[in-house]
Coordinates of C-alpha atoms in Angstrom, one line a residue:
M849 CA 3.9 31.5 1.9
Q850 CA 0.9 31.4 4.3
R851 CA 1.4 28.5 6.6
A852 CA -0.3 26.7 9.6
L853 CA 0.5 23.9 12.0
I854 CA -1.5 21.7 14.3
A855 CA 0.5 19.8 16.9
I856 CA -1.2 16.9 18.7
G857 CA 0.1 15.1 21.7
V858 CA -1.8 12.3 23.5
K859 CA 0.1 10.8 26.4
K860 CA -2.7 8.8 27.9
T861 CA -4.9 6.5 25.7
G862 CA -7.4 4.3 27.5
G863 CA -5.6 1.8 29.7
L864 CA -2.3 1.9 27.7
P865 CA 0.9 3.1 29.4
E866 CA 1.4 6.9 29.5
L867 CA 3.8 8.5 27.0
Q868 CA 5.2 11.7 28.6
A869 CA 7.4 12.2 25.5
A870 CA 4.2 12.7 23.4
L871 CA 3.5 16.0 25.1
D872 CA 7.1 17.1 24.8
G873 CA 7.1 16.4 21.1
A874 CA 3.9 18.3 20.4
Q875 CA 5.1 21.3 22.5
A876 CA 8.5 21.3 20.6
M877 CA 6.8 21.3 17.2
H878 CA 4.5 24.2 18.4
D879 CA 7.6 26.1 19.6
W880 CA 9.4 25.5 16.3
A881 CA 6.4 26.9 14.3
R882 CA 6.0 30.0 16.4
G883 CA 9.6 30.8 17.3
H884 CA 11.6 29.6 14.4
Q885 CA 9.2 29.7 11.5
K886 CA 7.3 32.8 12.7
I887 CA 3.9 31.4 11.9
P888 CA 1.2 33.6 13.5
A889 CA -0.3 32.4 16.7
A890 CA -3.8 32.2 15.2
R891 CA -2.6 29.5 12.8
V892 CA -0.6 27.4 15.2
K893 CA -2.7 25.0 17.3
L894 CA -1.4 22.9 20.2
I895 CA -3.9 20.2 21.1
T896 CA -2.9 17.8 24.0
D897 CA -4.5 15.9 26.8
E898 CA -2.6 17.7 29.5
K899 CA -5.8 19.4 30.7
S900 CA -8.6 17.7 28.7
R901 CA -9.3 14.7 26.5
V902 CA -8.2 14.9 22.9
T903 CA -11.2 14.0 20.7
R904 CA -11.7 13.7 16.9
E905 CA -14.1 16.6 17.1
R906 CA -11.4 18.9 18.6
L907 CA -9.0 17.9 15.8
F908 CA -11.6 18.2 13.0
D909 CA -12.7 21.7 14.3
A910 CA -9.0 22.9 14.3
V911 CA -8.4 21.6 10.7
D912 CA -11.7 22.9 9.4
T913 CA -11.1 26.4 10.9
I914 CA -7.7 26.6 9.1
A915 CA -9.1 25.2 5.8
K916 CA -12.0 27.7 5.8
L917 CA -9.5 30.6 5.9
G918 CA -9.1 30.1 2.2
Y919 CA -5.6 31.4 1.9
V920 CA -3.4 28.8 3.8
E921 CA -0.8 27.4 1.4
Q922 CA 0.7 24.8 3.7
L923 CA -0.6 22.9 6.7
I924 CA 1.5 20.7 8.9
V925 CA -0.3 18.2 11.1
Y926 CA 1.9 16.6 13.7
F927 CA 0.9 13.7 16.0
S928 CA 2.7 12.1 18.9
G929 CA 1.1 9.3 21.0
H930 CA -0.1 5.7 20.6
G931 CA -0.9 4.3 17.2
I932 CA -1.9 1.0 15.6
N933 CA -1.2 -0.6 12.2
S934 CA -4.5 -1.7 10.8
G935 CA -4.3 -3.3 7.4
L936 CA -1.2 -1.4 6.3
H937 CA -2.6 2.0 7.4
E938 CA -1.9 3.9 10.6
Q939 CA -4.5 5.1 13.0
W940 CA -3.8 7.6 15.8
L941 CA -5.4 6.6 19.0
L942 CA -7.0 9.4 21.0
S943 CA -7.9 9.7 24.7
R944 CA -10.8 7.2 24.8
A945 CA -9.4 4.6 22.5
P946 CA -9.5 1.6 22.1
E947 CA -12.6 1.3 24.3
D948 CA -14.4 3.8 22.0
P949 CA -13.8 2.5 18.4
G950 CA -14.3 6.0 17.0
A951 CA -11.8 7.6 19.2
A952 CA -9.0 7.5 16.6
V953 CA -7.8 9.3 13.5
N954 CA -8.1 7.3 10.3
L955 CA -4.9 8.6 8.8
R956 CA -5.4 7.1 5.3
G957 CA -8.9 8.5 5.0
S958 CA -7.7 11.9 6.4
H959 CA -4.9 11.9 3.8
E960 CA -7.4 11.3 1.0
L961 CA -9.6 14.2 2.1
A962 CA -6.6 16.5 2.7
R963 CA -5.9 16.3 -1.0
Y964 CA -9.2 18.3 -1.6
A965 CA -9.2 20.6 1.4
G966 CA -8.2 23.7 -0.6
I967 CA -4.7 23.8 1.0
G968 CA -1.8 23.8 -1.5
H969 CA 0.4 21.4 0.5
V970 CA -0.6 19.3 3.5
V971 CA 2.1 17.5 5.5
F972 CA 1.3 14.7 8.1
I973 CA 4.1 13.9 10.6
S974 CA 3.4 10.8 12.7
D975 CA 5.7 10.0 15.6
A976 CA 3.4 7.3 16.9
C977 CA 4.3 4.6 19.5
R978 CA 2.9 1.9 17.4
T979 CA 1.7 -1.5 18.5
A980 CA 0.2 -4.4 16.6
A981 CA -3.6 -3.9 16.6
D982 CA -4.5 -7.5 17.5
T983 CA -2.5 -7.3 20.8
I984 CA -4.4 -4.5 22.4
Q985 CA -8.0 -5.4 21.5
A986 CA -7.9 -2.6 18.8
Q987 CA -9.1 -4.6 15.8
S988 CA -12.5 -2.9 16.0
V989 CA -11.0 0.7 16.1
S990 CA -12.2 2.4 12.9
G991 CA -11.6 6.0 13.7
G992 CA -12.6 8.9 11.5
E993 CA -11.3 11.6 9.3
I994 CA -10.2 15.0 10.6
F995 CA -10.5 16.9 7.2
P996 CA -13.7 18.1 5.7
N997 CA -15.1 16.0 2.8
N998 CA -14.8 18.3 -0.2
R999 CA -13.8 15.6 -2.7
R1000 CA -16.6 16.6 -5.1
Q1001 CA -15.7 20.3 -5.1
G1002 CA -12.0 20.6 -4.4
Q1003 CA -9.0 20.5 -6.7
E1004 CA -6.5 17.7 -5.8
K1005 CA -3.4 18.9 -4.1
P1006 CA -0.2 17.1 -2.9
V1007 CA -0.1 15.6 0.6
D1008 CA 3.2 14.4 2.1
Q1009 CA 3.3 11.8 5.0
F1010 CA 6.3 11.2 7.3
F1011 CA 6.2 8.2 9.6
A1012 CA 8.4 7.4 12.5
T1013 CA 8.0 3.7 11.6
L1014 CA 7.4 2.0 8.3
V1015 CA 3.7 0.9 8.0
G1016 CA 4.2 -2.7 6.9
D1017 CA 3.2 -6.2 7.8
P1018 CA 1.6 -6.3 11.3
A1019 CA 3.8 -9.3 12.1
L1020 CA 6.6 -6.8 12.4
E1021 CA 4.8 -4.6 15.0
V1022 CA 5.9 -4.7 18.6
K1023 CA 3.6 -7.2 20.3
S1024 CA 3.7 -5.9 23.8
V1025 CA 2.3 -2.5 24.5
T1026 CA 4.5 -2.3 27.6
D1027 CA 7.5 -3.0 25.4
A1028 CA 6.4 -0.4 22.8
A1029 CA 5.9 2.2 25.5
S1030 CA 9.3 1.5 27.1
R1031 CA 11.1 1.9 23.8
Y1032 CA 9.3 5.2 22.9
R1033 CA 11.6 8.2 23.1
A1034 CA 10.1 10.5 20.5
A1035 CA 13.5 10.0 18.9
Y1036 CA 12.0 10.7 15.5
T1037 CA 10.8 14.1 16.6
T1038 CA 14.2 14.9 18.1
V1039 CA 16.0 14.1 14.8
L1040 CA 13.3 15.8 12.7
L1041 CA 13.5 19.0 14.6
D1042 CA 17.3 19.1 14.3
A1043 CA 16.7 19.1 10.5
L1044 CA 13.8 21.6 10.6
H1045 CA 15.9 24.0 12.7
G1046 CA 18.6 24.0 10.0
R1047 CA 21.2 22.0 12.0
V1048 CA 21.9 19.6 9.1
P1049 CA 23.9 21.6 6.5
T1050 CA 23.5 19.0 3.8
L1051 CA 19.8 19.5 3.8
L1052 CA 19.9 23.3 3.3
E1053 CA 19.2 24.7 -0.1
P1054 CA 19.2 28.4 -1.0
Q1055 CA 16.0 30.1 -1.9
N1056 CA 15.2 33.9 -2.0
G1057 CA 18.2 34.8 0.2
H1058 CA 17.4 32.2 2.8
A1059 CA 17.8 28.4 3.1
V1060 CA 15.0 25.8 3.0
V1061 CA 14.6 22.2 3.9
R1062 CA 12.7 20.2 1.2
P1063 CA 10.6 17.1 1.8
W1064 CA 12.4 14.7 -0.6
P1065 CA 15.9 15.1 0.8
L1066 CA 14.4 15.2 4.3
K1067 CA 12.9 11.8 3.7
D1068 CA 16.2 10.2 2.8
H1069 CA 18.0 11.9 5.7
L1070 CA 15.5 10.7 8.3
G1071 CA 15.8 7.1 7.0
V1072 CA 19.5 7.1 8.0
A1073 CA 19.7 9.6 10.8
V1074 CA 16.9 8.2 13.0
P1075 CA 18.3 4.7 13.3
S1076 CA 21.8 6.2 13.8
F1077 CA 20.5 8.3 16.7
L1078 CA 18.6 5.4 18.2
S1079 CA 21.8 3.3 18.2
T1080 CA 23.2 5.8 20.7
L1081 CA 20.3 5.2 23.2
P1082 CA 19.8 2.4 25.7
M1083 CA 16.9 0.7 24.0
P1084 CA 15.3 -2.4 25.6
G1085 CA 14.9 -5.1 23.0
G1086 CA 17.1 -3.4 20.4
I1087 CA 16.2 -1.1 17.5
T1088 CA 13.1 -1.9 15.5
Q1089 CA 12.3 1.5 14.1
Q1090 CA 12.7 2.3 10.4
P1091 CA 11.3 5.6 9.4
D1092 CA 9.4 6.1 6.1
A1093 CA 7.9 8.9 4.1
R1094 CA 5.4 9.1 1.2
V1095 CA 6.1 12.3 -0.7
E1096 CA 3.7 13.7 -3.3
S1097 CA 4.9 17.3 -3.4
R1098 CA 7.1 18.7 -6.2
P1099 CA 10.9 18.7 -5.8
D1100 CA 10.9 22.4 -5.3
A1101 CA 8.5 22.3 -2.3
W1102 CA 9.9 23.1 1.1
I1103 CA 8.8 22.3 4.7
A1104 CA 11.1 24.7 6.7
M1105 CA 12.8 28.0 6.0
V1106 CA 15.9 28.8 7.9
L1107 CA 16.1 32.6 8.1
D1108 CA 19.5 32.7 9.8
A1109 CA 21.2 30.0 7.8
P1110 CA 25.1 30.3 7.9
A1111 CA 26.8 31.6 4.8
A1112 CA 29.3 28.7 4.9
V1113 CA 28.7 25.1 5.9
P1114 CA 29.5 24.8 9.6
S1115 CA 31.3 22.0 11.4
P1116 CA 29.0 19.3 12.8
A1117 CA 27.3 20.2 16.0
P1118 CA 27.2 17.9 19.0
A1119 CA 25.1 14.7 18.8
A1120 CA 21.4 15.0 19.3
K1121 CA 20.0 14.4 22.8
P1122 CA 16.7 12.7 23.7
L1123 CA 13.8 15.2 23.6
T1124 CA 12.7 16.4 27.1
R1125 CA 11.4 19.6 28.4
A1126 CA 14.7 20.4 30.1
T1127 CA 17.0 19.8 27.1
R1128 CA 14.7 20.8 24.2
A1129 CA 16.7 23.9 23.3
G1130 CA 20.1 22.3 23.4
R1131 CA 19.9 19.6 20.7
G1132 CA 22.6 19.2 18.1
R1133 CA 22.3 17.4 14.8
P1134 CA 22.5 13.6 14.1
A1135 CA 24.3 12.0 11.3
S1136 CA 23.2 13.2 7.9
L1137 CA 23.0 11.9 4.3
D1138 CA 23.6 13.8 1.2
S1139 CA 20.3 13.1 -0.7
T1140 CA 19.1 13.2 -4.2
H1141 CA 15.7 13.0 -5.7
P1142 CA 14.5 9.4 -6.1
D1143 CA 14.4 8.0 -9.6
T1144 CA 13.2 4.5 -9.0
I1145 CA 9.9 2.8 -9.6
F1146 CA 10.0 0.7 -6.5
D1147 CA 11.0 2.9 -3.5
L1148 CA 11.4 0.4 -0.6
G1149 CA 11.9 3.0 2.1
E1150 CA 15.2 1.6 3.3
D1151 CA 18.4 3.5 4.1
D1152 CA 21.2 4.4 1.8
L1153 CA 19.9 2.6 -1.3
P1154 CA 21.8 2.4 -4.6
K1155 CA 19.4 3.6 -7.2
P1156 CA 18.8 1.5 -10.4
S1157 CA 18.0 3.3 -13.5
V1158 CA 14.5 4.4 -14.4
L1159 CA 12.5 1.7 -16.2
R1160 CA 12.0 2.0 -19.9
A1161 CA 8.5 3.1 -20.9
A1162 CA 7.8 -0.1 -22.7
A1163 CA 9.1 -2.4 -19.9
G1164 CA 7.7 -5.9 -20.0
P1165 CA 7.3 -8.4 -17.2
S1166 CA 10.9 -9.6 -17.3
D1167 CA 12.2 -6.0 -17.2
L1168 CA 9.9 -5.2 -14.2
L1169 CA 11.1 -8.3 -12.5
R1170 CA 14.7 -7.4 -12.8
D1171 CA 14.2 -3.9 -11.5
A1172 CA 12.0 -5.1 -8.6
S1173 CA 14.5 -7.8 -7.8
A1174 CA 17.4 -5.3 -7.8
Q1175 CA 15.4 -2.9 -5.6
L1176 CA 14.6 -5.6 -3.1
Q1177 CA 18.2 -6.8 -3.0
A1178 CA 19.4 -3.2 -2.5
A1179 CA 16.9 -2.8 0.3
L1180 CA 18.2 -5.9 2.1
E1181 CA 21.9 -4.9 1.6
P1182 CA 22.3 -1.1 2.1
Q1183 CA 25.6 -0.1 0.7
G1184 CA 26.8 1.9 3.7
T1185 CA 25.8 -0.7 6.2
R1186 CA 27.4 -3.6 4.4
Q1187 CA 30.6 -1.8 3.5
S1188 CA 31.1 -0.7 7.1
E1189 CA 30.5 -4.3 8.2
K1190 CA 33.0 -5.6 5.8
R1191 CA 35.6 -3.1 7.1
R1192 CA 35.0 -4.3 10.6
G1193 CA 34.8 -7.9 9.5
A1194 CA 31.4 -8.1 11.2
T1195 CA 28.7 -10.6 10.7
R1196 CA 25.0 -9.8 10.9
S1197 CA 21.9 -11.7 11.7
P1198 CA 18.9 -11.1 9.4
T1199 CA 16.6 -8.3 10.5
A1200 CA 12.9 -8.9 11.3
R1201 CA 12.0 -7.2 8.0
E1202 CA 14.5 -9.4 6.1
S1203 CA 13.2 -12.5 7.7
V1204 CA 9.6 -11.7 6.9
L1205 CA 10.5 -10.9 3.3
E1206 CA 12.5 -14.1 2.8
H1207 CA 9.7 -16.1 4.4
T1208 CA 7.0 -14.4 2.2
L1209 CA 9.0 -14.9 -1.0
A1210 CA 9.7 -18.5 -0.1
R1211 CA 6.1 -19.2 0.8
T1212 CA 4.4 -17.5 -2.1
G1213 CA 7.0 -18.6 -4.6
V1214 CA 6.3 -22.3 -4.3
V1215 CA 3.8 -23.6 -6.8
F1216 CA 1.1 -25.7 -5.1
G1217 CA -2.2 -27.4 -6.0
P1218 CA -3.8 -28.1 -9.3
D1219 CA -3.0 -26.1 -12.4
H1220 CA -6.5 -26.6 -13.9
F1221 CA -10.0 -27.6 -12.9
E1222 CA -12.5 -29.5 -15.0
T1223 CA -14.9 -26.6 -14.7
Q1224 CA -12.0 -24.2 -15.8
C1225 CA -12.6 -22.2 -12.6
G1226 CA -11.8 -22.9 -9.0
I1227 CA -10.1 -21.9 -5.8
K1228 CA -7.1 -23.6 -4.0
V1229 CA -5.8 -22.9 -0.5
R1230 CA -2.6 -23.7 1.4
G1231 CA -1.8 -23.1 5.0
A1232 CA -5.4 -23.9 6.3
A1233 CA -8.2 -26.4 5.8
L1234 CA -11.5 -25.4 4.2
A1235 CA -14.7 -25.8 6.3
D1236 CA -17.5 -24.2 4.2
T1237 CA -18.2 -22.4 1.0
F1238 CA -21.0 -20.7 -0.8
S1239 CA -21.6 -18.6 -3.9
P1240 CA -24.8 -16.9 -5.1
H1241 CA -24.1 -17.5 -8.8
A1242 CA -22.1 -20.8 -9.0
T1243 CA -22.1 -24.4 -7.9
V1244 CA -19.3 -24.8 -5.4
S1245 CA -17.9 -27.9 -3.8
I1246 CA -14.9 -28.6 -1.5
G1247 CA -12.5 -31.3 -2.5
H1248 CA -12.1 -34.4 -0.3
L1249 CA -8.7 -33.1 1.0
G1250 CA -10.2 -29.8 2.1
D1251 CA -7.8 -27.7 0.1
V1252 CA -9.7 -26.9 -3.2
I1253 CA -13.1 -25.6 -4.2
Q1254 CA -14.4 -26.5 -7.7
V1255 CA -16.5 -23.7 -9.1
G1256 CA -19.1 -24.1 -11.8
L1257 CA -20.1 -20.6 -13.0
E1258 CA -23.6 -19.9 -14.1
Q1259 CA -24.0 -19.8 -17.9
G1260 CA -22.7 -16.5 -19.3
R1261 CA -21.1 -15.3 -16.1
A1262 CA -17.5 -14.0 -16.1
A1263 CA -17.1 -14.2 -12.3
T1264 CA -18.8 -14.7 -8.9
N1265 CA -18.1 -13.9 -5.3
V1266 CA -17.3 -16.9 -3.2
F1267 CA -17.6 -17.2 0.5
V1268 CA -14.7 -19.3 1.9
K1269 CA -14.7 -20.4 5.5
L1270 CA -11.6 -21.8 7.1
A1271 CA -11.2 -24.4 9.8
D1272 CA -10.5 -21.8 12.4
G1273 CA -13.8 -20.1 11.8
S1274 CA -12.5 -17.1 9.9
A1275 CA -13.6 -16.3 6.4
V1276 CA -12.7 -14.5 3.2
V1277 CA -14.7 -13.5 0.1
V1278 CA -12.8 -13.8 -3.1
P1279 CA -13.7 -13.7 -6.8
A1280 CA -13.8 -16.9 -8.9
L1281 CA -13.0 -15.8 -12.4
K1282 CA -13.8 -17.5 -15.6
D1283 CA -10.8 -19.4 -17.0
H1284 CA -8.8 -18.8 -13.7
I1285 CA -7.8 -20.4 -10.5
T1286 CA -7.9 -18.2 -7.4
S1287 CA -5.0 -19.1 -5.2
L1288 CA -5.0 -18.3 -1.4
T1289 CA -2.1 -18.5 0.9
I1290 CA -2.8 -18.6 4.7
D1291 CA 0.2 -18.1 6.9
D1292 CA 0.0 -17.8 10.7
G1293 CA -3.8 -17.7 10.5
R1294 CA -3.8 -14.7 8.1
L1295 CA -4.6 -14.3 4.4
R1296 CA -1.1 -13.6 3.3
D1297 CA -1.5 -13.7 -0.5
V1298 CA -4.1 -13.9 -3.2
A1299 CA -3.1 -14.8 -6.8
F1300 CA -4.9 -15.6 -10.1
E1301 CA -3.5 -18.3 -12.4
P1302 CA -5.0 -19.0 -15.8
S1303 CA -6.4 -22.6 -15.8
L1304 CA -4.2 -24.5 -18.1
N1305 CA -7.1 -26.3 -19.8
T1306 CA -8.3 -23.1 -21.3
A1307 CA -7.2 -21.1 -24.4
R1308 CA -6.1 -18.3 -22.1
G1309 CA -4.0 -20.6 -20.0
Q1310 CA -2.2 -22.0 -23.1
A1311 CA -1.7 -18.6 -24.6
L1312 CA 0.0 -17.3 -21.4
L1313 CA 1.9 -20.5 -20.6
A1314 CA 5.3 -19.1 -21.8
R1315 CA 5.0 -16.0 -19.5
R1316 CA 3.7 -17.9 -16.5
G1317 CA 7.0 -18.1 -14.7
D1318 CA 8.0 -14.5 -15.2
N1319 CA 4.5 -13.2 -14.2
A1320 CA 4.5 -15.5 -11.1
R1321 CA 7.9 -14.4 -9.9
L1322 CA 7.1 -10.7 -10.5
R1323 CA 3.9 -11.0 -8.6
N1324 CA 5.6 -12.7 -5.7
I1325 CA 8.2 -10.0 -5.4
I1326 CA 5.6 -7.2 -5.5
A1327 CA 3.5 -9.1 -3.0
A1328 CA 6.4 -9.4 -0.7
A1329 CA 7.3 -5.7 -1.1
S1330 CA 3.7 -4.7 -0.6
S1331 CA 3.5 -6.8 2.6
L1332 CA 6.2 -4.5 4.0
G1333 CA 4.4 -1.3 2.9
A1334 CA 7.2 -0.8 0.4
F1335 CA 5.8 -1.1 -3.1
R1336 CA 5.2 2.3 -4.5
V1337 CA 5.7 4.7 -7.4
D1338 CA 7.8 7.9 -7.0
A1339 CA 7.2 9.7 -10.3
P1340 CA 4.5 9.9 -13.0
A1341 CA 6.9 8.5 -15.7
Q1342 CA 7.5 5.4 -13.5
G1343 CA 3.8 5.0 -12.9
T1344 CA 3.3 5.0 -16.7
A1345 CA 6.0 2.5 -17.1
L1346 CA 4.4 0.2 -14.6
L1347 CA 1.0 0.5 -16.2
E1348 CA 2.3 -0.3 -19.7
G1349 CA 4.4 -3.2 -18.4
L1350 CA 1.5 -4.8 -16.8
T1351 CA -1.1 -4.3 -19.6
R1352 CA 1.0 -5.0 -22.7
A1353 CA 0.5 -8.1 -24.8
G1354 CA -2.6 -9.3 -22.8
G1355 CA -2.6 -11.6 -19.8
L1356 CA -3.5 -8.9 -17.3
D1357 CA -3.1 -10.3 -13.8
P1358 CA -5.9 -9.1 -11.4
A1359 CA -3.8 -9.3 -8.3
L1360 CA -1.0 -7.2 -9.9
S1361 CA -3.6 -4.8 -11.0
V1362 CA -4.7 -4.3 -7.4
Y1363 CA -1.2 -3.8 -6.2
A1364 CA -0.5 -1.3 -9.0
A1365 CA -3.7 0.6 -8.5
W1366 CA -2.8 1.3 -4.9
A1367 CA 0.7 2.4 -5.8
L1368 CA -0.7 4.7 -8.5
H1369 CA -3.2 6.1 -6.1
D1370 CA -0.4 7.1 -3.7
R1371 CA 1.0 9.2 -6.6
R1372 CA -2.4 10.8 -7.4
M1373 CA -2.4 9.1 -10.9
R1374 CA -6.2 8.8 -11.3
A1375 CA -6.1 8.7 -15.1
E1376 CA -3.7 5.7 -15.1
I1377 CA -5.9 3.9 -12.5
T1378 CA -9.0 4.5 -14.7
K1379 CA -7.1 3.0 -17.7
L1380 CA -6.1 0.0 -15.6
H1381 CA -9.7 -0.4 -14.4
E1382 CA -11.1 -0.2 -17.9
Q1383 CA -8.5 -2.5 -19.3
T1384 CA -9.3 -5.1 -16.6
A1385 CA -13.0 -4.8 -17.3
I1386 CA -12.5 -5.3 -21.0
E1387 CA -10.0 -8.2 -20.8
L1388 CA -11.6 -10.1 -17.9
G1389 CA -15.2 -8.9 -18.1
V1390 CA -15.3 -7.9 -14.4
R1391 CA -14.9 -4.9 -12.1
I1392 CA -12.4 -5.4 -9.3
F1393 CA -13.6 -3.5 -6.2
D1394 CA -10.3 -1.7 -5.4
L1395 CA -9.8 -0.6 -9.0
A1396 CA -13.4 0.7 -9.3
M1397 CA -13.1 2.6 -6.0
L1398 CA -9.7 4.2 -6.7
A1399 CA -10.9 5.1 -10.2
D1400 CA -13.7 6.9 -8.3
T1401 CA -16.6 5.2 -10.1
L1402 CA -18.5 3.8 -7.1
A1403 CA -19.7 7.0 -5.4
D1404 CA -21.8 7.9 -8.5
E1405 CA -23.9 4.7 -8.0
Q1406 CA -26.9 5.8 -6.1
D1407 CA -27.6 2.2 -4.9
A1408 CA -25.0 0.7 -2.6
P1409 CA -22.4 -0.8 -5.0
A1410 CA -22.3 -4.5 -5.4
T1411 CA -23.5 -5.3 -8.9
G1412 CA -20.6 -6.7 -10.9
L1413 CA -18.0 -6.0 -8.3
F1414 CA -15.5 -8.6 -7.3
P1415 CA -15.0 -9.0 -4.5
C1416 CA -18.0 -7.3 -2.9
V1417 CA -15.8 -5.5 -0.4
P1418 CA -12.3 -4.0 -0.6
F1419 CA -9.8 -6.6 -1.7
L1420 CA -6.9 -5.0 0.3
T1421 CA -7.7 -4.3 4.0
Q1422 CA -6.5 -0.7 3.6
G1423 CA -9.4 -0.1 1.3
W1424 CA -11.9 -0.1 4.2
S1425 CA -10.3 3.0 5.5
L1426 CA -11.3 4.9 2.4
L1427 CA -14.9 3.9 2.1
S1428 CA -16.1 7.0 4.0
A1429 CA -13.7 9.4 2.1
F1430 CA -15.0 8.0 -1.2
D1431 CA -18.7 8.2 -0.1
I1432 CA -19.2 4.4 -0.5
T1433 CA -21.8 2.5 1.5
L1434 CA -21.6 -1.3 1.2
R1435 CA -24.8 -3.3 0.8
G1436 CA -26.7 -5.1 3.6
R1437 CA -24.6 -5.9 6.7
L1438 CA -21.3 -5.7 4.9
P1439 CA -20.4 -2.4 6.7
E1440 CA -20.4 -4.3 10.0
L1441 CA -17.4 -6.3 8.8
R1442 CA -15.1 -3.4 9.4
A1443 CA -15.2 -4.3 13.1
H1444 CA -14.2 -7.9 12.3
L1445 CA -11.0 -7.5 10.1
R1446 CA -7.9 -9.4 10.8
P1447 CA -4.8 -7.2 10.7
T1448 CA -3.4 -8.4 7.3
L1449 CA -2.8 -7.1 3.8
W1450 CA -5.8 -8.8 2.2
T1451 CA -9.3 -8.6 3.7
H1452 CA -9.7 -11.5 6.1
I1453 CA -12.8 -11.7 8.4
T1454 CA -12.6 -12.9 12.0
P1455 CA -14.8 -15.8 13.1
A1456 CA -17.2 -13.3 14.8
G1457 CA -17.9 -11.8 11.4
A1458 CA -18.0 -14.9 9.3
G1459 CA -21.7 -15.4 9.7
I1460 CA -22.5 -11.8 8.7
L1461 CA -20.5 -12.3 5.5
R1462 CA -22.3 -15.5 4.6
D1463 CA -25.7 -14.2 5.4
T1464 CA -25.2 -11.2 3.2
L1465 CA -24.1 -13.3 0.3
Q1466 CA -27.1 -15.5 0.8
S1467 CA -29.5 -12.6 0.9
G1468 CA -29.4 -12.0 -2.8
L1469 CA -28.0 -8.5 -2.5
I1470 CA -24.6 -9.5 -3.8
D1471 CA -23.4 -10.7 -7.3

């Protein structure tokens, strides 16, 4: 197999603390590719800031050069340095960030373009020292892609992503950049390289007289081995790092070949040591996990999970609910951890991730506000007071308590975009749908959840009354899992089961459709997204922005898309990172809003951008 590797190390980013381990990690990956994997020097690029700044242009040129060779079958792109979590997607900060908003790598956009780069298998490995974006003035960092835009010509190929830390709710990110830097050890790279060098016998599988390490088992191994290794280090503030991976490649794909693999399983080597220039060659292997290929529809990225059975193809809401509940429970109580604690008689405080999940479930699971409006359409809000509202195609009025908006749609309209300004000056734009109530949950100043409930004084509301409880509980569980970056599909059959479970017997939930579309997109299931998009348009009479984008219908519109789109911008914040990759230009001044996004799951505009949003809706450019 013809392979290539680009190793990126950025120790100094703007005024942020230096990360010497970033250079060590990049150098170690370079040395592994050249010395252990025997990849030719012309196809192994080491790009660091040891002598000059690392820019997006340098990275793009390196990737483009390899892509244009035309015969590379696997490209590994490794990064070590500062990163931020921006709306559930990671950005790699380069030398001039965050002062220069473009001095970053938009990883989600790069992932999308990598699928069409003409390379059979692309692997991103991110060992980023990640900090919450809103604590280092990095909200405006938009970054750019480092792969050429060949979406209209290339054939879609699998792209795997390995993260040192789960990309989840920004509330879980380290708030102090100094604390983040002091905890950064490149421990993920240390454990990863032990596996890639063949020092974890349980990961080695025979192939053509040698041994290989495959992405799926490696994913499970890192989920256990990295926290285990970190527990041996003196870490200020405790361990907060939970690795994650999103694997698209086939089960028979491999990421490392061990040419000198032992004929018999050797005894365990000494424990791994922190990665430094002096000790790079002397590492042993950390604890390992005997892994199997995932077979669950909700992969929560936690360690040592018991695996529930695959969903039936005709699963309904209650079936999906039970499986989602089982997965969440399994994720919160890993078998190995709980069993070892019981043997020791230990007690354990809830982790930060558990606390956020429990809080989210408790918060979103409580029914609030009216179950119907006289106009059969409206918006209700909890966690914040309403200050202003506007819609181009409806009469809107705020209730006297400041927590509801009554919406009177124009005759014959199925939906309208509604500008909603909160008391703190921030704003959101959400759809008001015929026969529905749009429910907004604000928590800690952020739009935590969006839900759609059929208004009970409509035929639709009465028809779905019996399923209301199951649908609401399922949506709450999926919303909570999504807020942790943990709701996803791991196999095509599971994606099909999810789609059929959500669309059977009517009553399609727009919010669940958005969650499902993103999960299906991560598995390259475009046909299923298209079906979901079409079903939503038929049943509700509207096009949801995220579904239309992920079904790849917007780039064909010569005029900037807005007609019949609800909302008029990406519903989930992560959608903003794909606008460039999908060749989508928003109308009017809407593109400016990307610099005014609050770091949360659903699009929420800062006070500085609220006026831009309202002016654009008032301009007549938006439905």
